[in-house]
Each structure stands twice: as structure tokens, then as C-alpha cells.
C-alpha positions as a Markdown table, in Angstrom:
| # | Residue | x | y | z |
|---|---|---|---|---|
| 1 | Unk | 35.9 | 91.8 | 101.1 |
| 2 | Unk | 38.0 | 88.7 | 99.8 |
| 3 | Unk | 39.3 | 89.9 | 96.4 |
| 4 | Unk | 42.6 | 89.1 | 94.4 |
| 5 | Unk | 44.1 | 92.6 | 96.0 |
| 6 | Unk | 43.3 | 91.6 | 99.3 |
| 7 | Unk | 44.1 | 88.1 | 99.6 |
| 8 | Unk | 46.7 | 87.9 | 102.0 |
| 9 | Unk | 45.2 | 90.3 | 104.4 |
| 10 | Unk | 41.6 | 89.7 | 104.0 |
| 11 | Unk | 39.6 | 86.8 | 105.9 |
| 12 | Unk | 39.4 | 83.4 | 104.4 |
| 13 | Unk | 35.9 | 81.8 | 105.3 |
| 14 | Unk | 35.7 | 79.0 | 107.3 |
| 15 | Unk | 34.1 | 76.0 | 105.2 |
| 16 | Unk | 32.3 | 73.3 | 107.0 |
| 17 | Unk | 32.6 | 69.8 | 105.2 |
| 18 | Unk | 29.3 | 68.2 | 105.3 |
| 19 | Unk | 28.8 | 64.6 | 104.8 |
| 20 | Unk | 25.9 | 65.5 | 101.9 |
| 21 | Unk | 28.0 | 68.0 | 100.0 |
| 22 | Unk | 31.2 | 68.3 | 101.5 |
| 23 | Unk | 31.2 | 72.3 | 101.9 |
| 24 | Unk | 30.1 | 73.0 | 97.9 |
| 25 | Unk | 26.5 | 74.4 | 98.7 |
| 26 | Unk | 28.2 | 76.3 | 101.4 |
| 27 | Unk | 31.0 | 77.9 | 99.6 |
| 28 | Unk | 28.3 | 78.7 | 96.6 |
| 29 | Unk | 26.1 | 80.5 | 98.8 |
| 30 | Unk | 28.8 | 82.4 | 100.7 |
| 31 | Unk | 30.3 | 83.3 | 97.1 |
| 32 | Unk | 26.9 | 84.7 | 95.8 |
| 33 | Unk | 26.0 | 86.3 | 98.7 |
| 34 | Unk | 29.4 | 88.0 | 98.6 |
| 35 | Unk | 30.1 | 88.7 | 95.2 |
| 36 | Unk | 26.7 | 89.0 | 93.6 |
| 37 | Unk | 26.4 | 89.9 | 90.1 |
| 38 | Unk | 30.9 | 90.1 | 90.5 |
| 39 | Unk | 30.6 | 86.2 | 90.5 |
| 40 | Unk | 30.9 | 84.4 | 86.8 |
| 41 | Unk | 31.0 | 80.5 | 86.6 |
| 42 | Unk | 33.3 | 79.4 | 83.8 |
| 43 | Unk | 31.7 | 75.9 | 82.9 |
| 44 | Unk | 32.9 | 73.1 | 80.3 |
| 45 | Unk | 29.5 | 70.8 | 80.7 |
| 46 | Unk | 31.3 | 68.1 | 82.2 |
| 47 | Unk | 30.1 | 66.0 | 84.6 |
| 48 | Unk | 31.6 | 68.2 | 87.3 |
| 49 | Unk | 30.1 | 71.4 | 85.7 |
| 50 | Unk | 26.3 | 69.3 | 85.5 |
| 51 | Unk | 27.1 | 69.0 | 89.7 |
| 52 | Unk | 28.0 | 72.6 | 90.3 |
| 53 | Unk | 25.2 | 73.9 | 88.1 |
| 54 | Unk | 22.4 | 71.9 | 89.9 |
| 55 | Unk | 24.0 | 73.6 | 93.5 |
| 56 | Unk | 24.1 | 76.4 | 92.0 |
| 57 | Unk | 20.4 | 76.6 | 90.4 |
| 58 | Unk | 19.3 | 76.0 | 94.1 |
| 59 | Unk | 20.9 | 78.6 | 95.4 |
| 60 | Unk | 20.6 | 81.8 | 92.1 |
| 61 | Unk | 18.3 | 80.0 | 89.3 |
| 62 | Unk | 19.3 | 82.8 | 87.7 |
| 63 | Unk | 22.9 | 83.0 | 87.7 |
| 64 | Unk | 25.3 | 83.9 | 84.8 |
| 65 | Unk | 27.0 | 80.7 | 83.5 |
| 66 | Unk | 29.7 | 81.3 | 80.7 |
| 67 | Unk | 30.9 | 78.6 | 78.4 |
| 68 | Unk | 33.9 | 79.1 | 76.3 |
| 69 | Unk | 32.9 | 78.3 | 72.7 |
| 70 | Unk | 36.0 | 77.1 | 71.0 |
| 71 | Unk | 33.9 | 76.3 | 68.2 |
| 72 | Unk | 36.1 | 73.0 | 68.3 |
| 73 | Unk | 33.6 | 71.1 | 70.7 |
| 74 | Unk | 32.2 | 67.9 | 70.3 |
| 75 | Unk | 28.5 | 68.0 | 69.1 |
| 76 | Unk | 27.4 | 66.0 | 72.4 |
| 77 | Unk | 28.7 | 68.6 | 74.6 |
| 78 | Unk | 26.5 | 71.5 | 72.5 |
| 79 | Unk | 23.8 | 68.8 | 72.8 |
| 80 | Unk | 23.9 | 68.8 | 77.1 |
| 81 | Unk | 24.0 | 72.4 | 77.0 |
| 82 | Unk | 20.9 | 72.3 | 75.3 |
| 83 | Unk | 19.6 | 69.3 | 78.1 |
| 84 | Unk | 20.8 | 71.8 | 80.6 |
| 85 | Unk | 18.9 | 75.0 | 79.1 |
| 86 | Unk | 16.1 | 73.0 | 78.9 |
| 87 | Unk | 16.2 | 72.0 | 83.0 |
| 88 | Unk | 17.1 | 75.2 | 84.2 |
| 89 | Unk | 15.7 | 77.7 | 82.3 |
| 90 | Unk | 15.9 | 80.8 | 84.3 |
| 91 | Unk | 20.0 | 80.6 | 84.2 |
| 92 | Unk | 21.7 | 83.1 | 81.9 |
| 93 | Unk | 24.1 | 80.6 | 79.9 |
| 94 | Unk | 26.7 | 82.6 | 77.6 |
| 95 | Unk | 28.6 | 81.3 | 74.7 |
| 96 | Unk | 31.2 | 83.1 | 74.5 |
| 97 | Unk | 33.7 | 83.1 | 71.4 |
| 98 | Unk | 36.5 | 83.8 | 70.7 |
| 99 | Unk | 37.5 | 87.0 | 68.5 |
| 100 | Unk | 38.8 | 84.8 | 65.5 |
| 101 | Unk | 37.0 | 82.4 | 63.4 |
| 102 | Unk | 38.4 | 79.3 | 62.6 |
| 103 | Unk | 38.9 | 80.1 | 59.3 |
| 104 | Unk | 40.7 | 83.4 | 60.6 |
| 105 | Unk | 43.2 | 81.5 | 62.6 |
| 106 | Unk | 43.9 | 79.2 | 59.7 |
| 107 | Unk | 45.0 | 81.9 | 57.9 |
| 108 | Unk | 46.9 | 83.2 | 60.3 |
| 109 | Unk | 48.5 | 80.5 | 62.5 |
| 110 | Unk | 48.3 | 77.8 | 59.8 |
| 111 | Unk | 45.5 | 74.6 | 59.6 |
| 112 | Unk | 45.7 | 72.4 | 62.6 |
| 113 | Unk | 47.1 | 75.0 | 65.3 |
| 114 | Unk | 45.7 | 72.5 | 67.8 |
| 115 | Unk | 48.2 | 70.1 | 66.2 |
| 116 | Unk | 51.1 | 72.3 | 65.7 |
| 117 | Unk | 50.8 | 74.4 | 69.0 |
| 118 | Unk | 48.1 | 73.4 | 71.0 |
| 119 | Unk | 49.1 | 76.0 | 74.0 |
| 120 | Unk | 48.7 | 78.8 | 71.1 |
| 121 | Unk | 45.1 | 77.3 | 69.9 |
| 122 | Unk | 44.0 | 77.6 | 73.7 |
| 123 | Unk | 45.4 | 80.7 | 74.6 |
| 124 | Unk | 43.4 | 82.1 | 71.5 |
| 125 | Unk | 40.1 | 80.3 | 71.6 |
| 126 | Unk | 40.0 | 79.7 | 75.6 |
| 127 | Unk | 42.3 | 82.0 | 77.9 |
| 128 | Unk | 41.9 | 85.4 | 75.7 |
| 129 | Unk | 38.1 | 84.9 | 76.0 |
| 130 | Unk | 38.0 | 84.2 | 79.7 |
| 131 | Unk | 40.3 | 87.0 | 80.2 |
| 132 | Unk | 37.4 | 89.3 | 78.6 |
| 133 | Unk | 34.8 | 87.4 | 80.7 |
| 134 | Unk | 37.0 | 87.9 | 83.8 |
| 135 | Unk | 37.7 | 91.3 | 83.0 |
| 136 | Unk | 35.0 | 93.1 | 85.3 |
| 137 | Unk | 34.6 | 90.4 | 87.9 |
| 138 | Unk | 36.1 | 89.9 | 90.9 |
| 139 | Unk | 35.6 | 86.2 | 91.3 |
| 140 | Unk | 34.7 | 83.3 | 89.0 |
| 141 | Unk | 33.9 | 79.2 | 90.0 |
| 142 | Unk | 35.7 | 76.3 | 88.9 |
| 143 | Unk | 34.5 | 72.7 | 88.9 |
| 144 | Unk | 38.1 | 71.8 | 89.9 |
| 145 | Unk | 38.6 | 68.4 | 91.9 |
| 146 | Unk | 42.0 | 67.5 | 94.1 |
| 147 | Unk | 41.5 | 64.2 | 93.0 |
| 148 | Unk | 41.9 | 64.9 | 89.1 |
| 149 | Unk | 45.3 | 64.8 | 88.9 |
| 150 | Unk | 48.7 | 66.1 | 90.4 |
| 151 | Unk | 48.6 | 69.7 | 89.2 |
| 152 | Unk | 45.2 | 70.2 | 91.0 |
| 153 | Unk | 45.9 | 68.2 | 94.3 |
| 154 | Unk | 46.6 | 70.8 | 96.2 |
| 155 | Unk | 43.7 | 73.5 | 95.2 |
| 156 | Unk | 41.7 | 75.4 | 98.0 |
| 157 | Unk | 37.9 | 76.2 | 98.2 |
| 158 | Unk | 39.2 | 80.1 | 97.6 |
| 159 | Unk | 42.3 | 80.4 | 95.6 |
| 160 | Unk | 44.1 | 83.4 | 94.4 |
| 161 | Unk | 44.4 | 83.5 | 90.6 |
| 162 | Unk | 47.3 | 85.8 | 89.8 |
| 163 | Unk | 46.7 | 84.9 | 86.0 |
| 164 | Unk | 43.3 | 86.4 | 85.5 |
| 165 | Unk | 43.7 | 88.6 | 88.8 |
| 166 | Unk | 40.4 | 87.2 | 90.4 |
| 167 | Unk | 39.6 | 84.7 | 93.4 |
| 168 | Unk | 39.0 | 80.9 | 91.7 |
| 169 | Unk | 36.5 | 79.5 | 93.8 |
| 170 | Unk | 36.6 | 75.7 | 93.9 |
| 171 | Unk | 33.3 | 74.3 | 95.9 |
| 172 | Unk | 34.4 | 70.5 | 94.9 |
| 173 | Unk | 37.8 | 69.8 | 95.8 |
| 174 | Unk | 37.1 | 67.2 | 98.1 |
| 175 | Unk | 34.2 | 65.4 | 96.5 |
| 176 | Unk | 35.4 | 62.1 | 94.5 |
| 177 | Unk | 34.5 | 60.7 | 91.1 |
| 178 | Unk | 32.0 | 58.6 | 93.2 |
| 179 | Unk | 30.4 | 61.2 | 94.7 |
| 180 | Unk | 29.8 | 63.6 | 91.7 |
| 181 | Unk | 28.5 | 60.4 | 89.6 |
| 182 | Unk | 26.1 | 59.1 | 93.1 |
| 183 | Unk | 25.3 | 63.2 | 92.9 |
| 184 | Unk | 24.2 | 63.0 | 89.1 |
| 185 | Unk | 22.5 | 59.2 | 89.3 |
| 186 | Unk | 20.9 | 60.3 | 92.7 |
| 187 | Unk | 19.0 | 63.5 | 91.0 |
| 188 | Unk | 18.7 | 62.5 | 87.6 |
| 189 | Unk | 20.9 | 64.7 | 86.2 |
| 190 | Unk | 21.5 | 65.0 | 82.2 |
| 191 | Unk | 24.8 | 64.9 | 81.2 |
| 192 | Unk | 27.4 | 64.5 | 78.3 |
| 193 | Unk | 26.8 | 61.0 | 77.1 |
| 194 | Unk | 30.6 | 61.1 | 76.3 |
| 195 | Unk | 31.4 | 59.9 | 79.6 |
| 196 | Unk | 29.8 | 56.5 | 79.0 |
| 197 | Unk | 32.0 | 56.0 | 76.6 |
| 198 | Unk | 35.2 | 56.2 | 78.3 |
| 199 | Unk | 35.7 | 60.2 | 78.5 |
| 200 | Unk | 36.2 | 61.3 | 82.0 |
| 201 | Unk | 37.0 | 64.6 | 80.9 |
| 202 | Unk | 35.7 | 66.2 | 78.1 |
| 203 | Unk | 37.5 | 69.5 | 75.8 |
| 204 | Unk | 37.8 | 70.0 | 72.3 |
| 205 | Unk | 37.4 | 67.4 | 70.1 |
| 206 | Unk | 40.5 | 67.9 | 68.4 |
| 207 | Unk | 42.2 | 67.4 | 71.6 |
| 208 | Unk | 40.5 | 64.9 | 73.6 |
| 209 | Unk | 40.6 | 60.6 | 73.5 |
| 210 | Unk | 39.2 | 58.6 | 75.9 |
| 211 | Unk | 41.2 | 58.0 | 79.3 |
| 212 | Unk | 43.6 | 54.9 | 79.5 |
| 213 | Unk | 44.5 | 55.0 | 83.2 |
| 214 | Unk | 41.9 | 55.1 | 85.8 |
| 215 | Unk | 44.7 | 56.9 | 88.0 |
| 216 | Unk | 45.0 | 59.9 | 86.2 |
| 217 | Unk | 41.3 | 60.6 | 84.7 |
| 218 | Unk | 42.5 | 63.4 | 82.4 |
| 219 | Unk | 44.8 | 61.3 | 80.6 |
| 220 | Unk | 42.9 | 61.4 | 77.2 |
| 221 | Unk | 43.7 | 65.3 | 76.8 |
| 222 | Unk | 46.7 | 66.5 | 74.7 |
| 223 | Unk | 47.8 | 63.0 | 74.5 |
| 224 | Unk | 51.5 | 62.1 | 73.5 |
| 225 | Unk | 52.4 | 66.3 | 73.3 |
| 226 | Unk | 53.2 | 66.6 | 77.1 |
| 227 | Unk | 50.4 | 69.0 | 77.6 |
| 228 | Unk | 48.4 | 68.6 | 80.3 |
| 229 | Unk | 46.5 | 71.7 | 81.2 |
| 230 | Unk | 44.6 | 74.3 | 78.9 |
| 231 | Unk | 46.2 | 76.9 | 80.7 |
| 232 | Unk | 42.9 | 78.4 | 82.4 |
| 233 | Unk | 44.4 | 76.6 | 85.6 |
| 234 | Unk | 47.9 | 76.9 | 85.2 |
């Protein structure tokens, strides 16, 4: 089996890039057949996540989906999750909470840690909770696409994730922004309305602004801080 420990020796599946799904559905089928309950989908409920949820529901309607609830997300994001729960009632959507309440974080680290030390805030409210979720998992699914940013340009379908000591599976690496939206539109899927207001990438409310360049769809995240990732992907 392809695992973190056997990544260099194990055979990595060969996936055909079909015209409709660009390999995504085949990747998901192989992953759920192989890892079964040892596979976790960490979903942010952005537009890529909506596509993946619909594809996953075709394969495993009762799949487990984990949302890292920092308690700092936009209300529109929480509204989107409720819509998804209504459309896919069999999915097991878990709202994973950090160990520290916001008031406890403020007491220990000071007010507005997302401004004074955003990396530490992400560690407490995202990275540590995902570590907990993946402690018993062999692999996890992510909605990364190569087109999203230079730091994601070399992502493969199956990746050795040293941070979480797991296999990170990225079914949408060859999908373009147009592919994603075409799929959502053709299937009439619910999505976060902030996407219609200039937010191509949506994270916590405190650290997300509308994108200011079409060349980098994540340019609205942690603006003017030099930070480009929350830490989950590098």
C-alpha cells in the first residue's frame, strides 16, 4: 500500500486524465477503495471544495469531511456548510475545533494574534487541529490546484506529506479556474456567495480580502504580511 513510510518504494497509481474529470474521479475512486476509513477529506468549503464534495458523494455518499473551524470564518462560509449539509445529508461533516477558545488565545498570546503573529494563529487554530485529525489516518484529500499559486505548481495527485506524515491526495491538480466554475454551474451546486464578491480564495475573515490580481487567485490572503500559506501545505 502507498503510505508515508513506503512512498519511495511503493508503486504510485497511474491516473488517466480523462476529458471530463481530468483524472479527479479516478483518483478519488482509487483512494477510497485503497484507504477506506483511513482517508480524511480536510475541506475549507471554498469553490474547489464544493467540486470535490460533489465528486466524493458520487463514490462514497457517507464520506467523512473535516472542516477546521477556527471560529474566525465568515458567516457566509458557515452558511455554505449548512447548504452543503442539506444537499448531501449522508456526508459526515465534522466541525473540528481548536483546543483554545478565542478568549483563551487572547489571554495567552494577546489580542488579535492573527495580526501580530499570523503563523502562530494558524498553528493553533488550523495546523494542530489537523494534526489531531490525521493522527489515525493514512491519507488525506486536499483541493490544491497547480494553477492557484507558484507554491502549488508542482503538486502531484499523490504527495508525501512530511508535515502530517501522511499521503496528501490532490485530485484537482489539472483543473483550471474555469473548469471549476463550469462544473459548479453545470451541476447547480451551492457555493460561498463571497466568490461573487471578489474573493476567489476564502479563509478566515480576519486574514482574507478580495483578490487584487487575476494572476494570483490567493493574493487576498494575509495581504502585505509576506505570508502566502496557512501552513497546511508548506
